[in-house]
Amino acid sequence: MNYNNSHALFERARRSIPGGVNSPVRAFKSVGIDPLFLTHSEGAYVWDADGNRFIDYVGSWGPLILGHSHPKVIEAIIKQASIATSFGAPTELEIELAELVISIMPSIEMLRMVSSGTEATMSAIRLARGYTGREKIIKFEGCYHGHGDSFLIKAGSGALTLGSPNSPGVTVGTAKDTLNARYNDLVSVENLISANRGEIAAIIVEPIAGNVGVVPPKPGFLQGLRQICDREKIVLIFDEVMTGFRVALGGAQELYGVRPDLTTLGKIIGGGLPVGAFGGKREIMEMLSPIGPVYQAGTLSGNPLAMAAGLATLRTLRDENPYAELERKSAYLENCIAENIRSANIKATQTRVGSMLCLFFTDQEVTDYESAITSDTKAFAKYFRAMLEDGIYLAPSQFEAMFVSAAHSDEDLERTVKANRKSLTEVTGLHQ
Ligand SMILES: *Cc1c(COP(=O)(O)O)cnc(C)c1O
């Protein structure tokens, strides 16, 4: 394939934008090539600036579970844009989206909208601290909760892909209030709690870790966190920015039957426009300004265009219930890729929950950060480039999920399996 126009755009972008991108993983650094500049999309496909078409498994990093440019979402955005784009005043759309989310997730009694997942998690932590009067939080190694200072300690996603576990610019004071436990390891949580008794405001967890590849929770892990939080009066926060409306309509909390105190949302809730939200128990949420003392605000929070896109997406998910189909298609991909791994005789393993998949280039079982980073990232880079050449657009990192959308057809999946077979064979020479 020819990527000349993308290359020229990247050269130009690097002069005015740091690294040429507005979010680091987009730069393709870890896969050793220049990023593609995309121009348009439809359903399961995206096109780049050179006119190449790809089957897309990034889906804007999760939001586009219905596929690109879904007619109902586009119609809702156009209709709203012709009426008004922003007021900074309350609108009925915000109530409609809040009521819809509350009807979908029983743990959420009240909800506040923000404009990104990062804002949702930052605000949820502040709220938990204000509510408990405690300062420390526990997170898990490899979990990513956006780029707020408190979370950039052994974080996943770009921080892991680009090898910066702890970012300069985060003060020692902030870092000391973030304690890191090991994912899927309740003993590591108990140890931190014994050493900091009465000081932990919140435990924040991705109920399915999706930013270190895909790491499902072991049976009992989330239930164990719930019990610990009840016993120690700690606020349990499920960061469902990725998993909410993705692994089930009601997210991972529906799938595993565990109720957090607070939930953070993003990605799908905005249907491709910038939306985040955090919500949960009324008693905690009523600590928020203007009825409570914990301050939180946003000029574009609850933006009408974003609300319209989110409402159209969530209503379509509720009414069309694509989850059984997503499961069927994703299981098909997983099974075919497993067969390709066997026939290529390659050291690789897969994880999957619903339409979140990951192919790790390691022969170890992946259950946490330590096991995820045994992956051969050079092999991944080669695999990524081979898939791209075959018209398959994956997230450019070993430590990101592959998302199946409602728009992927059986034919798209077959083409993907074929490309996977060929690409794995190309990797074999390097990695055995
Ligand atoms: C993407 C993500 C975030 C950050 O959301 P942004 O909208 O990128 O700020 C937070 N938590 C999780 C689990 C995510 O996947």
Short mmCIF file of C-alpha atoms and ligand atoms in Angstrom, two decimals:
data_model
loop_
_atom_site.label_atom_id
_atom_site.label_comp_id
_atom_site.label_asym_id
_atom_site.label_seq_id
_atom_site.Cartn_x
_atom_site.Cartn_y
_atom_site.Cartn_z
CA MET A 1 0.00 0.00 0.00
CA ASN A 2 1.02 3.56 -0.57
CA TYR A 3 0.96 5.92 2.42
CA ASN A 4 2.56 9.01 0.81
CA ASN A 5 -0.16 11.50 1.73
CA SER A 6 -0.22 10.31 5.35
CA HIS A 7 3.56 10.67 5.50
CA ALA A 8 3.42 14.21 4.16
CA LEU A 9 0.67 15.13 6.63
CA PHE A 10 2.68 13.67 9.50
CA GLU A 11 5.73 15.73 8.51
CA ARG A 12 3.54 18.82 8.50
CA ALA A 13 1.77 17.93 11.77
CA ARG A 14 5.06 17.53 13.62
CA ARG A 15 5.87 21.18 13.06
CA SER A 16 2.78 22.49 14.86
CA ILE A 17 1.67 19.67 17.19
CA PRO A 18 4.02 17.87 19.64
CA GLY A 19 4.87 14.53 18.02
CA GLY A 20 2.32 15.34 15.32
CA VAL A 21 -0.57 13.95 17.39
CA ASN A 22 -3.05 15.05 20.02
CA SER A 23 -2.88 11.78 21.98
CA PRO A 24 0.40 9.82 22.21
CA VAL A 25 -0.51 6.25 21.14
CA ARG A 26 -1.85 7.60 17.85
CA ALA A 27 1.74 8.26 16.76
CA PHE A 28 2.37 4.52 16.01
CA LYS A 29 5.76 4.86 17.71
CA SER A 30 5.74 1.39 19.25
CA VAL A 31 5.01 -0.26 15.90
CA GLY A 32 7.84 1.54 14.14
CA ILE A 33 5.97 3.31 11.34
CA ASP A 34 4.35 6.68 10.76
CA PRO A 35 0.67 7.04 11.66
CA LEU A 36 -2.09 7.06 9.08
CA PHE A 37 -4.17 10.17 8.71
CA LEU A 38 -7.81 9.18 8.32
CA THR A 39 -10.37 11.03 6.26
CA HIS A 40 -13.74 9.29 6.39
CA SER A 41 -15.54 6.22 7.60
CA GLU A 42 -18.60 4.09 7.20
CA GLY A 43 -19.77 1.07 9.17
CA ALA A 44 -16.76 -1.20 9.75
CA TYR A 45 -14.44 0.76 7.45
CA VAL A 46 -12.10 3.73 7.62
CA TRP A 47 -10.24 5.39 4.75
CA ASP A 48 -6.86 7.10 4.95
CA ALA A 49 -5.53 10.16 3.16
CA ASP A 50 -4.18 7.95 0.34
CA GLY A 51 -7.57 6.39 -0.32
CA ASN A 52 -6.72 3.03 1.29
CA ARG A 53 -9.67 1.29 2.96
CA PHE A 54 -9.27 -0.67 6.20
CA ILE A 55 -11.50 -2.88 8.31
CA ASP A 56 -11.35 -1.02 11.60
CA TYR A 57 -11.02 -2.68 15.02
CA VAL A 58 -10.16 0.51 16.91
CA GLY A 59 -13.59 2.12 16.71
CA SER A 60 -12.25 5.45 17.96
CA TRP A 61 -10.69 3.47 20.89
CA GLY A 62 -14.02 2.05 21.98
CA PRO A 63 -16.90 4.46 21.48
CA LEU A 64 -18.11 3.19 18.11
CA ILE A 65 -19.79 -0.06 19.14
CA LEU A 66 -22.44 0.56 16.46
CA GLY A 67 -19.78 1.12 13.82
CA HIS A 68 -18.75 4.35 12.13
CA SER A 69 -21.24 6.98 10.99
CA HIS A 70 -24.28 5.06 12.22
CA PRO A 71 -27.31 6.65 10.49
CA LYS A 72 -29.26 7.21 13.73
CA VAL A 73 -26.31 8.87 15.44
CA ILE A 74 -25.51 11.08 12.45
CA GLU A 75 -29.16 12.08 12.13
CA ALA A 76 -29.34 13.01 15.82
CA ILE A 77 -26.19 15.14 15.56
CA ILE A 78 -27.38 16.95 12.42
CA LYS A 79 -30.81 17.58 13.89
CA GLN A 80 -29.36 18.99 17.10
CA ALA A 81 -26.72 21.06 15.26
CA SER A 82 -29.47 22.78 13.29
CA ILE A 83 -31.24 23.79 16.55
CA ALA A 84 -28.36 24.71 18.89
CA THR A 85 -24.83 23.52 19.65
CA SER A 86 -24.20 24.89 23.14
CA PHE A 87 -25.76 27.05 25.82
CA GLY A 88 -23.96 26.42 29.09
CA ALA A 89 -27.50 26.24 30.49
CA PRO A 90 -29.56 23.16 31.43
CA THR A 91 -31.35 21.27 28.65
CA GLU A 92 -33.84 18.40 28.66
CA LEU A 93 -31.35 16.25 26.72
CA GLU A 94 -29.15 15.99 29.82
CA ILE A 95 -32.06 14.66 31.90
CA GLU A 96 -32.93 12.17 29.18
CA LEU A 97 -29.39 10.79 29.03
CA ALA A 98 -29.07 10.71 32.84
CA GLU A 99 -32.43 8.90 33.17
CA LEU A 100 -31.48 6.43 30.47
CA VAL A 101 -28.15 5.58 32.11
CA ILE A 102 -29.85 5.23 35.51
CA SER A 103 -32.41 2.84 33.98
CA ILE A 104 -29.58 0.76 32.48
CA MET A 105 -27.23 0.64 35.51
CA PRO A 106 -29.02 0.00 38.82
CA SER A 107 -25.98 1.04 40.90
CA ILE A 108 -26.32 4.58 39.54
CA GLU A 109 -28.91 6.70 41.34
CA MET A 110 -27.55 10.05 40.20
CA LEU A 111 -25.17 11.03 37.45
CA ARG A 112 -23.08 14.01 36.43
CA MET A 113 -21.87 14.60 32.86
CA VAL A 114 -18.37 15.73 31.96
CA SER A 115 -16.52 15.79 28.63
CA SER A 116 -14.01 12.94 28.90
CA GLY A 117 -13.21 9.76 30.80
CA THR A 118 -10.27 11.53 32.43
CA GLU A 119 -12.54 14.16 33.92
CA ALA A 120 -14.92 11.47 35.14
CA THR A 121 -12.23 9.56 37.06
CA MET A 122 -10.57 12.73 38.43
CA SER A 123 -13.92 13.96 39.68
CA ALA A 124 -14.93 10.58 41.12
CA ILE A 125 -11.71 10.44 43.16
CA ARG A 126 -12.18 13.95 44.49
CA LEU A 127 -15.75 13.07 45.41
CA ALA A 128 -14.67 9.89 47.21
CA ARG A 129 -12.06 11.87 49.14
CA GLY A 130 -14.58 14.55 50.05
CA TYR A 131 -17.12 11.93 51.11
CA THR A 132 -14.76 9.83 53.27
CA GLY A 133 -12.46 12.60 54.51
CA ARG A 134 -9.52 10.33 53.59
CA GLU A 135 -6.73 11.04 51.11
CA LYS A 136 -5.20 7.87 49.70
CA ILE A 137 -6.49 5.75 46.84
CA ILE A 138 -5.72 2.24 45.67
CA LYS A 139 -5.45 1.51 41.97
CA PHE A 140 -4.05 -1.49 40.12
CA GLU A 141 -0.81 -1.80 38.16
CA GLY A 142 -1.53 -1.56 34.45
CA CYS A 143 -5.00 -0.07 34.89
CA TYR A 144 -5.49 3.20 33.06
CA HIS A 145 -7.89 5.82 34.36
CA GLY A 146 -7.07 8.72 32.05
CA HIS A 147 -4.21 11.18 32.44
CA GLY A 148 -5.09 12.77 35.80
CA ASP A 149 -2.01 13.20 38.03
CA SER A 150 -3.21 10.70 40.63
CA PHE A 151 -3.45 7.91 38.08
CA LEU A 152 -0.15 8.26 36.21
CA ILE A 153 1.64 5.88 38.54
CA LYS A 154 2.27 2.53 36.84
CA ALA A 155 -0.57 3.24 34.44
CA GLY A 156 -1.59 1.27 31.36
CA SER A 157 -2.43 2.34 27.78
CA GLY A 158 -0.06 4.92 26.28
CA ALA A 159 1.90 5.30 29.51
CA LEU A 160 2.74 1.60 29.27
CA THR A 161 3.11 1.42 25.49
CA LEU A 162 5.53 4.34 25.46
CA GLY A 163 7.36 3.17 28.55
CA SER A 164 6.65 6.03 30.97
CA PRO A 165 5.23 4.37 34.09
CA ASN A 166 5.51 7.51 36.17
CA SER A 167 5.23 10.84 34.41
CA PRO A 168 7.49 13.80 35.22
CA GLY A 169 5.26 16.67 36.32
CA VAL A 170 3.35 14.55 38.83
CA THR A 171 4.42 15.81 42.24
CA VAL A 172 5.81 13.54 44.93
CA GLY A 173 2.94 14.68 47.15
CA THR A 174 0.36 13.45 44.66
CA ALA A 175 2.18 10.22 43.91
CA LYS A 176 2.41 9.24 47.58
CA ASP A 177 -1.38 9.19 47.85
CA THR A 178 -1.72 6.62 45.05
CA LEU A 179 -1.08 3.03 46.12
CA ASN A 180 -0.70 0.32 43.49
CA ALA A 181 -2.06 -3.17 44.04
CA ARG A 182 -1.72 -6.15 41.75
CA TYR A 183 -4.66 -6.89 39.48
CA ASN A 184 -6.52 -10.10 40.34
CA ASP A 185 -4.68 -10.25 43.67
CA LEU A 186 -6.82 -9.54 46.74
CA VAL A 187 -3.91 -10.23 49.10
CA SER A 188 -1.99 -7.28 47.62
CA VAL A 189 -5.04 -5.11 48.37
CA GLU A 190 -5.33 -6.38 51.95
CA ASN A 191 -1.62 -5.67 52.52
CA LEU A 192 -1.97 -2.06 51.38
CA ILE A 193 -5.03 -1.62 53.57
CA SER A 194 -3.29 -3.00 56.68
CA ALA A 195 -0.39 -0.64 56.11
CA ASN A 196 -2.73 2.35 55.62
CA ARG A 197 -5.71 1.56 57.83
CA GLY A 198 -8.38 4.27 57.88
CA GLU A 199 -6.58 6.29 55.21
CA ILE A 200 -7.98 4.83 51.98
CA ALA A 201 -10.78 6.86 50.38
CA ALA A 202 -11.34 4.72 47.31
CA ILE A 203 -10.39 1.65 45.37
CA ILE A 204 -10.63 2.34 41.65
CA VAL A 205 -10.52 -0.58 39.24
CA GLU A 206 -11.20 -1.40 35.62
CA PRO A 207 -13.59 -4.33 36.20
CA ILE A 208 -12.08 -5.80 33.04
CA ALA A 209 -8.60 -4.37 32.56
CA GLY A 210 -8.58 -3.05 29.00
CA ASN A 211 -5.49 -0.88 28.84
CA VAL A 212 -2.83 -3.53 29.37
CA GLY A 213 -4.30 -5.62 26.58
CA VAL A 214 -7.49 -7.29 27.84
CA VAL A 215 -7.30 -8.92 31.28
CA PRO A 216 -10.52 -10.42 32.64
CA PRO A 217 -11.13 -10.43 36.39
CA LYS A 218 -10.63 -13.82 38.02
CA PRO A 219 -13.76 -15.29 39.61
CA GLY A 220 -14.21 -13.68 43.03
CA PHE A 221 -11.85 -10.74 42.44
CA LEU A 222 -14.51 -8.06 42.02
CA GLN A 223 -16.72 -9.63 44.70
CA GLY A 224 -13.70 -9.62 47.03
CA LEU A 225 -13.11 -5.91 46.39
CA ARG A 226 -16.78 -5.26 47.20
CA GLN A 227 -16.43 -7.08 50.54
CA ILE A 228 -13.22 -5.30 51.46
CA CYS A 229 -14.73 -1.90 50.65
CA ASP A 230 -17.85 -2.66 52.72
CA ARG A 231 -15.73 -3.76 55.67
CA GLU A 232 -13.35 -0.78 55.53
CA LYS A 233 -15.92 1.84 54.46
CA ILE A 234 -13.94 2.51 51.30
CA VAL A 235 -15.67 3.83 48.16
CA LEU A 236 -15.52 1.22 45.40
CA ILE A 237 -15.21 2.84 41.97
CA PHE A 238 -15.63 0.82 38.80
CA ASP A 239 -13.99 2.63 35.93
CA GLU A 240 -16.31 1.49 33.15
CA VAL A 241 -15.16 4.10 30.63
CA MET A 242 -14.26 1.23 28.30
CA THR A 243 -16.51 -1.61 29.50
CA GLY A 244 -19.72 0.36 30.09
CA PHE A 245 -22.33 -0.48 27.39
CA ARG A 246 -19.60 -2.63 25.76
CA VAL A 247 -19.48 -6.06 27.45
CA ALA A 248 -23.21 -5.87 28.28
CA LEU A 249 -25.66 -2.98 28.12
CA GLY A 250 -25.18 -2.54 31.88
CA GLY A 251 -21.40 -2.96 31.59
CA ALA A 252 -19.10 -5.23 33.57
CA GLN A 253 -21.15 -4.67 36.73
CA GLU A 254 -24.10 -6.34 35.01
CA LEU A 255 -21.93 -9.13 33.59
CA TYR A 256 -20.33 -10.01 36.95
CA GLY A 257 -23.18 -8.98 39.25
CA VAL A 258 -21.14 -6.66 41.47
CA ARG A 259 -22.40 -3.20 42.44
CA PRO A 260 -19.82 -0.45 42.84
CA ASP A 261 -20.51 2.72 44.87
CA LEU A 262 -19.45 4.95 41.98
CA THR A 263 -19.07 4.26 38.27
CA THR A 264 -17.13 6.29 35.74
CA LEU A 265 -18.26 6.28 32.12
CA GLY A 266 -16.95 7.60 28.81
CA LYS A 267 -16.39 6.40 25.25
CA ILE A 268 -19.69 4.72 24.20
CA ILE A 269 -21.80 7.12 26.30
CA GLY A 270 -20.85 9.87 23.84
CA GLY A 271 -21.37 7.83 20.66
CA GLY A 272 -18.19 9.33 19.16
CA LEU A 273 -18.57 12.82 20.63
CA PRO A 274 -16.73 13.94 23.79
CA VAL A 275 -18.72 12.76 26.82
CA GLY A 276 -17.79 11.31 30.17
CA ALA A 277 -19.91 10.82 33.28
CA PHE A 278 -19.66 9.64 36.85
CA GLY A 279 -22.48 8.45 39.01
CA GLY A 280 -23.55 6.20 41.81
CA LYS A 281 -25.13 6.28 45.24
CA ARG A 282 -27.32 9.29 45.89
CA GLU A 283 -25.74 9.88 49.30
CA ILE A 284 -22.30 10.24 47.71
CA MET A 285 -23.42 12.15 44.61
CA GLU A 286 -25.25 14.72 46.77
CA MET A 287 -21.86 15.78 48.14
CA LEU A 288 -21.28 17.51 44.78
CA SER A 289 -21.50 21.23 44.20
CA PRO A 290 -23.97 23.06 44.10
CA ILE A 291 -25.82 21.00 46.76
CA GLY A 292 -22.67 19.74 48.48
CA PRO A 293 -19.17 21.00 49.24
CA VAL A 294 -17.15 19.02 46.65
CA TYR A 295 -16.50 21.31 43.71
CA GLN A 296 -16.76 20.07 40.12
CA ALA A 297 -17.76 21.95 36.95
CA GLY A 298 -17.43 22.18 33.15
CA THR A 299 -18.26 24.80 30.50
CA LEU A 300 -19.21 22.19 27.91
CA SER A 301 -20.47 19.49 30.32
CA GLY A 302 -23.77 18.06 29.05
CA ASN A 303 -23.17 19.70 25.67
CA PRO A 304 -26.34 19.29 23.54
CA LEU A 305 -24.60 17.86 20.46
CA ALA A 306 -22.73 15.32 22.59
CA MET A 307 -25.90 14.43 24.53
CA ALA A 308 -27.77 13.87 21.26
CA ALA A 309 -25.07 11.51 19.96
CA GLY A 310 -24.93 9.64 23.26
CA LEU A 311 -28.71 9.30 23.49
CA ALA A 312 -28.98 7.99 19.93
CA THR A 313 -26.24 5.44 20.63
CA LEU A 314 -27.59 4.18 23.96
CA ARG A 315 -31.19 4.04 22.71
CA THR A 316 -30.10 2.03 19.68
CA LEU A 317 -28.14 -0.35 21.92
CA ARG A 318 -31.15 -0.74 24.23
CA ASP A 319 -33.67 -1.24 21.43
CA GLU A 320 -31.62 -3.40 19.08
CA ASN A 321 -29.72 -5.35 21.76
CA PRO A 322 -26.72 -6.33 19.59
CA TYR A 323 -24.87 -8.11 22.42
CA ALA A 324 -25.65 -11.70 21.44
CA GLU A 325 -24.50 -10.95 17.89
CA LEU A 326 -21.35 -9.23 19.16
CA GLU A 327 -20.62 -12.29 21.29
CA ARG A 328 -21.13 -14.65 18.33
CA LYS A 329 -18.88 -12.63 16.02
CA SER A 330 -16.18 -12.11 18.63
CA ALA A 331 -16.15 -15.79 19.61
CA TYR A 332 -15.80 -16.67 15.92
CA LEU A 333 -12.77 -14.38 15.61
CA GLU A 334 -11.25 -15.76 18.82
CA ASN A 335 -11.68 -19.37 17.71
CA CYS A 336 -10.29 -18.83 14.22
CA ILE A 337 -7.33 -16.85 15.55
CA ALA A 338 -6.64 -19.63 18.08
CA GLU A 339 -6.47 -22.07 15.20
CA ASN A 340 -4.11 -19.76 13.31
CA ILE A 341 -1.86 -19.52 16.37
CA ARG A 342 -1.69 -23.32 16.53
CA SER A 343 -0.93 -23.78 12.86
CA ALA A 344 1.71 -21.01 12.87
CA ASN A 345 3.18 -22.69 15.95
CA ILE A 346 3.73 -19.31 17.55
CA LYS A 347 4.02 -18.28 21.20
CA ALA A 348 0.79 -16.37 21.62
CA THR A 349 -2.27 -16.38 23.81
CA GLN A 350 -5.63 -14.66 23.67
CA THR A 351 -8.05 -13.08 26.09
CA ARG A 352 -11.59 -11.97 25.39
CA VAL A 353 -14.65 -10.64 27.18
CA GLY A 354 -17.56 -10.04 24.80
CA SER A 355 -16.42 -7.79 21.97
CA MET A 356 -13.08 -6.88 23.61
CA LEU A 357 -10.27 -9.13 22.39
CA CYS A 358 -6.51 -9.23 22.73
CA LEU A 359 -3.79 -11.32 21.11
CA PHE A 360 -0.71 -11.33 23.34
CA PHE A 361 2.63 -12.47 21.94
CA THR A 362 3.55 -14.52 25.00
CA ASP A 363 3.04 -18.14 26.02
CA GLN A 364 2.17 -17.15 29.59
CA GLU A 365 -1.38 -16.85 30.80
CA VAL A 366 -2.10 -13.12 31.14
CA THR A 367 -3.74 -12.23 34.45
CA ASP A 368 -2.07 -8.95 35.44
CA TYR A 369 0.51 -6.32 34.50
CA GLU A 370 3.53 -8.55 35.19
CA SER A 371 2.32 -11.32 32.90
CA ALA A 372 1.11 -8.88 30.19
CA ILE A 373 4.55 -7.31 29.87
CA THR A 374 6.16 -10.68 29.11
CA SER A 375 4.72 -10.10 25.61
CA ASP A 376 7.13 -9.77 22.71
CA THR A 377 6.31 -6.23 21.55
CA LYS A 378 8.63 -6.54 18.53
CA ALA A 379 6.58 -9.49 17.34
CA PHE A 380 3.43 -7.45 17.89
CA ALA A 381 4.86 -4.57 15.84
CA LYS A 382 5.61 -6.91 12.94
CA TYR A 383 2.15 -8.45 13.20
CA PHE A 384 0.54 -5.01 13.30
CA ARG A 385 2.36 -3.88 10.13
CA ALA A 386 1.48 -7.08 8.28
CA MET A 387 -2.20 -6.73 9.23
CA LEU A 388 -2.21 -3.10 8.09
CA GLU A 389 -0.77 -4.13 4.72
CA ASP A 390 -3.67 -6.58 4.45
CA GLY A 391 -6.20 -3.85 5.12
CA ILE A 392 -6.83 -4.45 8.83
CA TYR A 393 -6.58 -1.46 11.15
CA LEU A 394 -5.69 -2.51 14.72
CA ALA A 395 -4.75 -0.36 17.70
CA PRO A 396 -1.00 0.29 17.29
CA SER A 397 0.02 -1.30 20.59
CA GLN A 398 0.29 -4.73 22.17
CA PHE A 399 -1.46 -3.29 25.21
CA GLU A 400 -4.76 -2.23 23.66
CA ALA A 401 -8.00 -4.08 22.97
CA MET A 402 -9.40 -5.06 19.61
CA PHE A 403 -13.05 -3.99 19.43
CA VAL A 404 -15.68 -5.77 17.34
CA SER A 405 -18.64 -3.57 16.38
CA ALA A 406 -22.19 -4.23 15.27
CA ALA A 407 -21.10 -3.12 11.78
CA HIS A 408 -18.56 -5.91 11.18
CA SER A 409 -20.05 -8.37 8.68
CA ASP A 410 -19.23 -12.07 8.56
CA GLU A 411 -17.29 -11.33 5.39
CA ASP A 412 -15.22 -8.69 7.22
CA LEU A 413 -14.44 -11.24 9.90
CA GLU A 414 -13.40 -13.86 7.36
CA ARG A 415 -11.06 -11.38 5.68
CA THR A 416 -9.63 -10.57 9.09
CA VAL A 417 -9.02 -14.23 9.92
CA LYS A 418 -7.28 -14.71 6.58
CA ALA A 419 -5.08 -11.66 7.15
CA ASN A 420 -4.34 -12.91 10.66
CA ARG A 421 -3.24 -16.33 9.34
CA LYS A 422 -0.87 -14.72 6.84
CA SER A 423 0.45 -12.11 9.31
CA LEU A 424 1.16 -14.67 12.02
CA THR A 425 3.19 -16.69 9.53
CA GLU A 426 5.26 -13.58 8.80
CA VAL A 427 5.90 -13.08 12.50
CA THR A 428 7.03 -16.70 12.96
CA GLY A 429 10.49 -16.05 11.51
CA LEU A 430 11.14 -13.50 14.25
CA HIS A 431 9.46 -15.07 17.25
CA GLN A 432 9.13 -18.74 18.14
C1 LIG B 1 -10.13 5.65 27.83
C2 LIG B 1 -10.17 5.42 29.26
C3 LIG B 1 -10.11 6.49 30.18
C4 LIG B 1 -9.83 7.90 29.75
O1 LIG B 1 -10.86 8.44 28.98
P1 LIG B 1 -10.52 9.74 28.07
O2 LIG B 1 -11.85 10.07 27.47
O3 LIG B 1 -9.48 9.30 27.11
O4 LIG B 1 -10.04 10.80 28.97
C5 LIG B 1 -10.28 6.22 31.52
N1 LIG B 1 -10.48 4.97 31.96
C6 LIG B 1 -10.54 3.92 31.12
C7 LIG B 1 -10.80 2.56 31.66
C8 LIG B 1 -10.38 4.10 29.75
O5 LIG B 1 -10.39 3.05 28.94
#
